[in-house]
Amino acid sequence: MIKVVKFGGSSLASASQFSKVGKIINADPERKFVVPSAPGKRNDKDTKVTDMLYACYALAKEEKSFSSALKKIKERYESIINGLHMKLSLDEEFKTIEKNFAEKAGEDYAASRGEYLNGIIMANYLGYEFVDPADAIRFDEDGSFMPEETDKLLKKRLKGVERAVVPGFYGAKADGTIKTFSRGGSDITGSIVSRAVHATSYENWTDVSGFLIADPRIIDNPEPIKIITYRELRELSYMGASVLHEDAVFPVRQAGIPINIRNTNAPEDEGTWIVESTCHHSAYTITGIAGKKGFVAVNVEKDMMNSEVGFGRKVLTAFEENGINFEHMPSGIDTMTVFVHEPEFEQKEQKVISAIHRLAHPDTIDLEADLALIAVVGRGMKSNRGTAGRIFSALAHANINVKMIDQGSSELNIIIGVSNEDFDDAIKAIYDIFVTTQL
Ligand SMILES: Nc1ncnc2c1ncn2[C@@H]1O[C@H](COP(=O)(O)OP(=O)(O)O)[C@@H](O)[C@H]1O
Ligand SMILES: N[C@@H](CC(=O)OP(=O)(O)O)C(=O)O
């Protein structure tokens, strides 16, 4: 039996965190493949090593002095090494990094060193083999990840390897140029390694006791979700629950490997199981709540819109012509509303409006900005009547004006639009009615 264990930056931010991680790994002989992130924040005011590396490389790129910025990064690693009483020197590694920075080896190379160096420390600390993902995680010429090629290379590289540390977050193109995933991408590495070694489970260790019903920065001490399906998770991750990188789901889902989200600071907690399907009923009607701020609603009105064939297509063409993705599109009889991301829409606003006029000849178009979308997700909603009613009465009680509601045909989620300023209160009200009071 093989478990792949990924530890996030918060789990590896200091020597004391490292030693907790060491204990967790040594407590279970099945934890054979370890994927570390770079050291994260030790407290709220701290800076992640990845961000320090980006800032340091920006200096190098502008040909400004970067030696003191690099020295601070080296000190972060040395405090971990010394705190663990290890005899390991990273002097040679840092000389190479300094040289490569001066030669402008690239932003991705720079950022990847966070995981690379932490991987070296981790492999030494555990006595595991170090496997550089630059040799086995492959990106194409344009920088797109190559899943099948990677799976082949990684299987070959890990064949016969009993225990290894594979740093997260990066790989390389065929010519050796380092390429990273997007931020938070060590989760993807964990998933890729799990698939390659046919793991029985993929443990993703972080600083919370699982996927929580709502964002702990909004709800005090929210309850963890025991079991969640990949589909529910995808809805919540997409809407802003940031525990697991969205793209981490695909490799393990394909291979039928469950993910277990665990807390490095509370290893005795069971955490959350993410599975393909389950007959386990969640304790509440809903599984989770997540949301994002910063949307604009584009309301398009035209008399008799409902009888005009192709009206919706013409409106959407105006967005497509301008390269803008839309999020949701609730409609009435003579109105349709298109929700778009504010930062993306802002610069192209007038172009889109004139394109809608040109293509669809509406009576009016008006815009409403500063909106937030909240997704209430749950496989249990299908079999429970009155879910939407409970959400609305909770929001009405909290004096929150609901601007939009959209229920997907799968009945897995209900999306609610409120103004940005009501975002936190709306999440609190929904959490309250389904979890705290269960009214
Ligand atoms: N629904 C949620 N459940 C758990 N954590 C959440 C949720 N929504 C947002 N978060 C945040 O995600 C953080 C964990 O993700 P991340 O910072 O990427 O961890 P790591 O550094 O371990 O990879 C938590 O500390 C928490 O603040
Ligand atoms: N260190 C990278 C990759 C990563 O996955 O980190 P974490 O596991 O701390 O989210 C980042 O900060 O984006």
PDB file of N, CA and C in Angstrom, residues 314-376:
ATOM      1  N   LYS A 314     -26.744  36.022 -29.916  1.00  0.00           N
ATOM      2  CA  LYS A 314     -26.208  37.313 -30.383  1.00  0.00           C
ATOM      3  C   LYS A 314     -25.570  38.080 -29.228  1.00  0.00           C
ATOM      4  N   VAL A 315     -26.246  38.059 -28.068  1.00  0.00           N
ATOM      5  CA  VAL A 315     -25.685  38.771 -26.903  1.00  0.00           C
ATOM      6  C   VAL A 315     -24.346  38.136 -26.511  1.00  0.00           C
ATOM      7  N   LEU A 316     -24.320  36.814 -26.452  1.00  0.00           N
ATOM      8  CA  LEU A 316     -23.082  36.145 -26.024  1.00  0.00           C
ATOM      9  C   LEU A 316     -21.954  36.323 -27.036  1.00  0.00           C
ATOM     10  N   THR A 317     -22.321  36.479 -28.302  1.00  0.00           N
ATOM     11  CA  THR A 317     -21.295  36.714 -29.320  1.00  0.00           C
ATOM     12  C   THR A 317     -20.534  38.004 -29.013  1.00  0.00           C
ATOM     13  N   ALA A 318     -21.244  39.000 -28.476  1.00  0.00           N
ATOM     14  CA  ALA A 318     -20.590  40.271 -28.144  1.00  0.00           C
ATOM     15  C   ALA A 318     -19.490  40.063 -27.095  1.00  0.00           C
ATOM     16  N   PHE A 319     -19.732  39.133 -26.163  1.00  0.00           N
ATOM     17  CA  PHE A 319     -18.713  38.844 -25.140  1.00  0.00           C
ATOM     18  C   PHE A 319     -17.582  38.028 -25.769  1.00  0.00           C
ATOM     19  N   GLU A 320     -17.965  37.075 -26.587  1.00  0.00           N
ATOM     20  CA  GLU A 320     -16.968  36.202 -27.215  1.00  0.00           C
ATOM     21  C   GLU A 320     -16.022  37.008 -28.108  1.00  0.00           C
ATOM     22  N   GLU A 321     -16.602  37.925 -28.879  1.00  0.00           N
ATOM     23  CA  GLU A 321     -15.776  38.768 -29.773  1.00  0.00           C
ATOM     24  C   GLU A 321     -14.700  39.508 -28.993  1.00  0.00           C
ATOM     25  N   ASN A 322     -14.998  39.809 -27.729  1.00  0.00           N
ATOM     26  CA  ASN A 322     -14.044  40.570 -26.919  1.00  0.00           C
ATOM     27  C   ASN A 322     -13.231  39.684 -25.977  1.00  0.00           C
ATOM     28  N   GLY A 323     -13.343  38.394 -26.174  1.00  0.00           N
ATOM     29  CA  GLY A 323     -12.551  37.454 -25.375  1.00  0.00           C
ATOM     30  C   GLY A 323     -12.926  37.433 -23.904  1.00  0.00           C
ATOM     31  N   ILE A 324     -14.224  37.643 -23.606  1.00  0.00           N
ATOM     32  CA  ILE A 324     -14.631  37.650 -22.195  1.00  0.00           C
ATOM     33  C   ILE A 324     -15.470  36.418 -21.861  1.00  0.00           C
ATOM     34  N   ASN A 325     -15.046  35.752 -20.786  1.00  0.00           N
ATOM     35  CA  ASN A 325     -15.774  34.597 -20.270  1.00  0.00           C
ATOM     36  C   ASN A 325     -16.978  35.045 -19.492  1.00  0.00           C
ATOM     37  N   PHE A 326     -18.097  34.343 -19.614  1.00  0.00           N
ATOM     38  CA  PHE A 326     -19.186  34.716 -18.704  1.00  0.00           C
ATOM     39  C   PHE A 326     -19.361  33.638 -17.635  1.00  0.00           C
ATOM     40  N   GLU A 327     -19.832  34.056 -16.468  1.00  0.00           N
ATOM     41  CA  GLU A 327     -19.955  33.135 -15.334  1.00  0.00           C
ATOM     42  C   GLU A 327     -21.331  32.504 -15.241  1.00  0.00           C
ATOM     43  N   HIS A 328     -22.370  33.364 -15.323  1.00  0.00           N
ATOM     44  CA  HIS A 328     -23.746  32.891 -15.198  1.00  0.00           C
ATOM     45  C   HIS A 328     -24.621  33.716 -16.096  1.00  0.00           C
ATOM     46  N   MET A 329     -25.788  33.133 -16.442  1.00  0.00           N
ATOM     47  CA  MET A 329     -26.661  33.879 -17.328  1.00  0.00           C
ATOM     48  C   MET A 329     -28.130  33.602 -17.006  1.00  0.00           C
ATOM     49  N   PRO A 330     -28.606  34.125 -15.874  1.00  0.00           N
ATOM     50  CA  PRO A 330     -30.027  33.942 -15.567  1.00  0.00           C
ATOM     51  C   PRO A 330     -30.863  34.784 -16.522  1.00  0.00           C
ATOM     52  N   SER A 331     -32.090  34.306 -16.850  1.00  0.00           N
ATOM     53  CA  SER A 331     -32.893  35.115 -17.765  1.00  0.00           C
ATOM     54  C   SER A 331     -34.354  35.154 -17.331  1.00  0.00           C
ATOM     55  N   GLY A 332     -35.048  36.235 -17.769  1.00  0.00           N
ATOM     56  CA  GLY A 332     -36.482  36.360 -17.534  1.00  0.00           C
ATOM     57  C   GLY A 332     -37.178  36.289 -18.877  1.00  0.00           C
ATOM     58  N   ILE A 333     -38.395  36.833 -18.970  1.00  0.00           N
ATOM     59  CA  ILE A 333     -39.113  36.743 -20.249  1.00  0.00           C
ATOM     60  C   ILE A 333     -38.549  37.758 -21.241  1.00  0.00           C
ATOM     61  N   ASP A 334     -38.402  39.011 -20.765  1.00  0.00           N
ATOM     62  CA  ASP A 334     -37.881  40.040 -21.671  1.00  0.00           C
ATOM     63  C   ASP A 334     -36.490  40.537 -21.253  1.00  0.00           C
ATOM     64  N   THR A 335     -35.858  39.813 -20.334  1.00  0.00           N
ATOM     65  CA  THR A 335     -34.522  40.252 -19.885  1.00  0.00           C
ATOM     66  C   THR A 335     -33.574  39.069 -19.815  1.00  0.00           C
ATOM     67  N   MET A 336     -32.336  39.351 -20.034  1.00  0.00           N
ATOM     68  CA  MET A 336     -31.316  38.361 -19.686  1.00  0.00           C
ATOM     69  C   MET A 336     -30.141  39.102 -19.057  1.00  0.00           C
ATOM     70  N   THR A 337     -29.481  38.422 -18.130  1.00  0.00           N
ATOM     71  CA  THR A 337     -28.377  39.051 -17.408  1.00  0.00           C
ATOM     72  C   THR A 337     -27.139  38.194 -17.581  1.00  0.00           C
ATOM     73  N   VAL A 338     -26.039  38.847 -17.875  1.00  0.00           N
ATOM     74  CA  VAL A 338     -24.795  38.099 -18.038  1.00  0.00           C
ATOM     75  C   VAL A 338     -23.825  38.555 -16.943  1.00  0.00           C
ATOM     76  N   PHE A 339     -23.381  37.604 -16.133  1.00  0.00           N
ATOM     77  CA  PHE A 339     -22.425  37.920 -15.059  1.00  0.00           C
ATOM     78  C   PHE A 339     -21.000  37.705 -15.564  1.00  0.00           C
ATOM     79  N   VAL A 340     -20.170  38.738 -15.397  1.00  0.00           N
ATOM     80  CA  VAL A 340     -18.771  38.642 -15.837  1.00  0.00           C
ATOM     81  C   VAL A 340     -17.850  39.139 -14.727  1.00  0.00           C
ATOM     82  N   HIS A 341     -16.583  38.739 -14.817  1.00  0.00           N
ATOM     83  CA  HIS A 341     -15.588  39.201 -13.833  1.00  0.00           C
ATOM     84  C   HIS A 341     -15.266  40.664 -14.075  1.00  0.00           C
ATOM     85  N   GLU A 342     -15.351  41.451 -13.004  1.00  0.00           N
ATOM     86  CA  GLU A 342     -15.145  42.898 -13.132  1.00  0.00           C
ATOM     87  C   GLU A 342     -13.782  43.260 -13.738  1.00  0.00           C
ATOM     88  N   PRO A 343     -12.660  42.719 -13.230  1.00  0.00           N
ATOM     89  CA  PRO A 343     -11.361  43.152 -13.773  1.00  0.00           C
ATOM     90  C   PRO A 343     -11.220  42.859 -15.270  1.00  0.00           C
ATOM     91  N   GLU A 344     -11.804  41.733 -15.708  1.00  0.00           N
ATOM     92  CA  GLU A 344     -11.706  41.338 -17.111  1.00  0.00           C
ATOM     93  C   GLU A 344     -12.591  42.240 -17.980  1.00  0.00           C
ATOM     94  N   PHE A 345     -13.754  42.619 -17.430  1.00  0.00           N
ATOM     95  CA  PHE A 345     -14.764  43.333 -18.208  1.00  0.00           C
ATOM     96  C   PHE A 345     -14.459  44.827 -18.316  1.00  0.00           C
ATOM     97  N   GLU A 346     -13.920  45.356 -17.212  1.00  0.00           N
ATOM     98  CA  GLU A 346     -13.724  46.805 -17.073  1.00  0.00           C
ATOM     99  C   GLU A 346     -13.122  47.475 -18.311  1.00  0.00           C
ATOM    100  N   GLN A 347     -11.997  46.896 -18.772  1.00  0.00           N
ATOM    101  CA  GLN A 347     -11.286  47.569 -19.876  1.00  0.00           C
ATOM    102  C   GLN A 347     -12.066  47.499 -21.192  1.00  0.00           C
ATOM    103  N   LYS A 348     -12.951  46.502 -21.302  1.00  0.00           N
ATOM    104  CA  LYS A 348     -13.602  46.307 -22.597  1.00  0.00           C
ATOM    105  C   LYS A 348     -15.080  46.676 -22.568  1.00  0.00           C
ATOM    106  N   GLU A 349     -15.494  47.274 -21.449  1.00  0.00           N
ATOM    107  CA  GLU A 349     -16.910  47.550 -21.196  1.00  0.00           C
ATOM    108  C   GLU A 349     -17.641  48.173 -22.392  1.00  0.00           C
ATOM    109  N   GLN A 350     -17.113  49.310 -22.896  1.00  0.00           N
ATOM    110  CA  GLN A 350     -17.838  50.032 -23.949  1.00  0.00           C
ATOM    111  C   GLN A 350     -17.856  49.265 -25.270  1.00  0.00           C
ATOM    112  N   LYS A 351     -16.776  48.526 -25.511  1.00  0.00           N
ATOM    113  CA  LYS A 351     -16.724  47.707 -26.737  1.00  0.00           C
ATOM    114  C   LYS A 351     -17.812  46.640 -26.696  1.00  0.00           C
ATOM    115  N   VAL A 352     -17.968  46.001 -25.512  1.00  0.00           N
ATOM    116  CA  VAL A 352     -18.970  44.940 -25.383  1.00  0.00           C
ATOM    117  C   VAL A 352     -20.370  45.531 -25.549  1.00  0.00           C
ATOM    118  N   ILE A 353     -20.612  46.676 -24.909  1.00  0.00           N
ATOM    119  CA  ILE A 353     -21.950  47.283 -24.991  1.00  0.00           C
ATOM    120  C   ILE A 353     -22.291  47.630 -26.441  1.00  0.00           C
ATOM    121  N   SER A 354     -21.316  48.227 -27.147  1.00  0.00           N
ATOM    122  CA  SER A 354     -21.654  48.591 -28.524  1.00  0.00           C
ATOM    123  C   SER A 354     -21.843  47.334 -29.384  1.00  0.00           C
ATOM    124  N   ALA A 355     -21.092  46.273 -29.061  1.00  0.00           N
ATOM    125  CA  ALA A 355     -21.282  45.025 -29.817  1.00  0.00           C
ATOM    126  C   ALA A 355     -22.671  44.431 -29.548  1.00  0.00           C
ATOM    127  N   ILE A 356     -23.145  44.516 -28.309  1.00  0.00           N
ATOM    128  CA  ILE A 356     -24.499  43.989 -28.025  1.00  0.00           C
ATOM    129  C   ILE A 356     -25.529  44.786 -28.832  1.00  0.00           C
ATOM    130  N   HIS A 357     -25.371  46.118 -28.845  1.00  0.00           N
ATOM    131  CA  HIS A 357     -26.305  46.955 -29.621  1.00  0.00           C
ATOM    132  C   HIS A 357     -26.289  46.562 -31.098  1.00  0.00           C
ATOM    133  N   ARG A 358     -25.072  46.399 -31.609  1.00  0.00           N
ATOM    134  CA  ARG A 358     -24.921  46.094 -33.032  1.00  0.00           C
ATOM    135  C   ARG A 358     -25.525  44.733 -33.384  1.00  0.00           C
ATOM    136  N   LEU A 359     -25.291  43.742 -32.501  1.00  0.00           N
ATOM    137  CA  LEU A 359     -25.688  42.377 -32.847  1.00  0.00           C
ATOM    138  C   LEU A 359     -27.128  42.030 -32.467  1.00  0.00           C
ATOM    139  N   ALA A 360     -27.603  42.587 -31.308  1.00  0.00           N
ATOM    140  CA  ALA A 360     -28.895  42.109 -30.785  1.00  0.00           C
ATOM    141  C   ALA A 360     -29.986  43.178 -30.737  1.00  0.00           C
ATOM    142  N   HIS A 361     -29.630  44.432 -30.983  1.00  0.00           N
ATOM    143  CA  HIS A 361     -30.590  45.550 -30.958  1.00  0.00           C
ATOM    144  C   HIS A 361     -31.510  45.539 -29.743  1.00  0.00           C
ATOM    145  N   PRO A 362     -30.970  45.548 -28.544  1.00  0.00           N
ATOM    146  CA  PRO A 362     -31.838  45.513 -27.359  1.00  0.00           C
ATOM    147  C   PRO A 362     -32.508  46.874 -27.114  1.00  0.00           C
ATOM    148  N   ASP A 363     -33.530  46.909 -26.237  1.00  0.00           N
ATOM    149  CA  ASP A 363     -34.137  48.194 -25.864  1.00  0.00           C
ATOM    150  C   ASP A 363     -33.197  48.935 -24.905  1.00  0.00           C
ATOM    151  N   THR A 364     -32.721  48.246 -23.893  1.00  0.00           N
ATOM    152  CA  THR A 364     -31.806  48.887 -22.930  1.00  0.00           C
ATOM    153  C   THR A 364     -30.733  47.898 -22.478  1.00  0.00           C
ATOM    154  N   ILE A 365     -29.606  48.491 -22.058  1.00  0.00           N
ATOM    155  CA  ILE A 365     -28.559  47.678 -21.410  1.00  0.00           C
ATOM    156  C   ILE A 365     -28.165  48.449 -20.158  1.00  0.00           C
ATOM    157  N   ASP A 366     -28.216  47.840 -19.014  1.00  0.00           N
ATOM    158  CA  ASP A 366     -27.625  48.534 -17.863  1.00  0.00           C
ATOM    159  C   ASP A 366     -26.677  47.624 -17.082  1.00  0.00           C
ATOM    160  N   LEU A 367     -25.751  48.292 -16.389  1.00  0.00           N
ATOM    161  CA  LEU A 367     -24.693  47.541 -15.710  1.00  0.00           C
ATOM    162  C   LEU A 367     -24.816  47.719 -14.210  1.00  0.00           C
ATOM    163  N   GLU A 368     -24.574  46.637 -13.490  1.00  0.00           N
ATOM    164  CA  GLU A 368     -24.499  46.755 -12.035  1.00  0.00           C
ATOM    165  C   GLU A 368     -23.174  46.137 -11.598  1.00  0.00           C
ATOM    166  N   ALA A 369     -22.336  46.959 -10.947  1.00  0.00           N
ATOM    167  CA  ALA A 369     -21.001  46.475 -10.562  1.00  0.00           C
ATOM    168  C   ALA A 369     -20.966  46.111  -9.077  1.00  0.00           C
ATOM    169  N   ASP A 370     -19.778  45.703  -8.597  1.00  0.00           N
ATOM    170  CA  ASP A 370     -19.545  45.387  -7.181  1.00  0.00           C
ATOM    171  C   ASP A 370     -20.478  44.306  -6.650  1.00  0.00           C
ATOM    172  N   LEU A 371     -20.610  43.267  -7.421  1.00  0.00           N
ATOM    173  CA  LEU A 371     -21.457  42.154  -6.976  1.00  0.00           C
ATOM    174  C   LEU A 371     -20.598  40.955  -6.576  1.00  0.00           C
ATOM    175  N   ALA A 372     -21.164  40.145  -5.696  1.00  0.00           N
ATOM    176  CA  ALA A 372     -20.487  38.907  -5.300  1.00  0.00           C
ATOM    177  C   ALA A 372     -21.388  37.734  -5.640  1.00  0.00           C
ATOM    178  N   LEU A 373     -20.770  36.605  -5.968  1.00  0.00           N
ATOM    179  CA  LEU A 373     -21.553  35.387  -6.209  1.00  0.00           C
ATOM    180  C   LEU A 373     -21.214  34.371  -5.121  1.00  0.00           C
ATOM    181  N   ILE A 374     -22.267  33.746  -4.602  1.00  0.00           N
ATOM    182  CA  ILE A 374     -22.066  32.739  -3.551  1.00  0.00           C
ATOM    183  C   ILE A 374     -22.666  31.424  -4.041  1.00  0.00           C
ATOM    184  N   ALA A 375     -21.892  30.335  -3.918  1.00  0.00           N
ATOM    185  CA  ALA A 375     -22.425  29.030  -4.323  1.00  0.00           C
ATOM    186  C   ALA A 375     -22.734  28.211  -3.075  1.00  0.00           C
ATOM    187  N   VAL A 376     -23.958  27.720  -2.994  1.00  0.00           N
ATOM    188  CA  VAL A 376     -24.322  26.787  -1.927  1.00  0.00           C
ATOM    189  C   VAL A 376     -24.377  25.425  -2.610  1.00  0.00           C
TER     190      VAL A 376
END
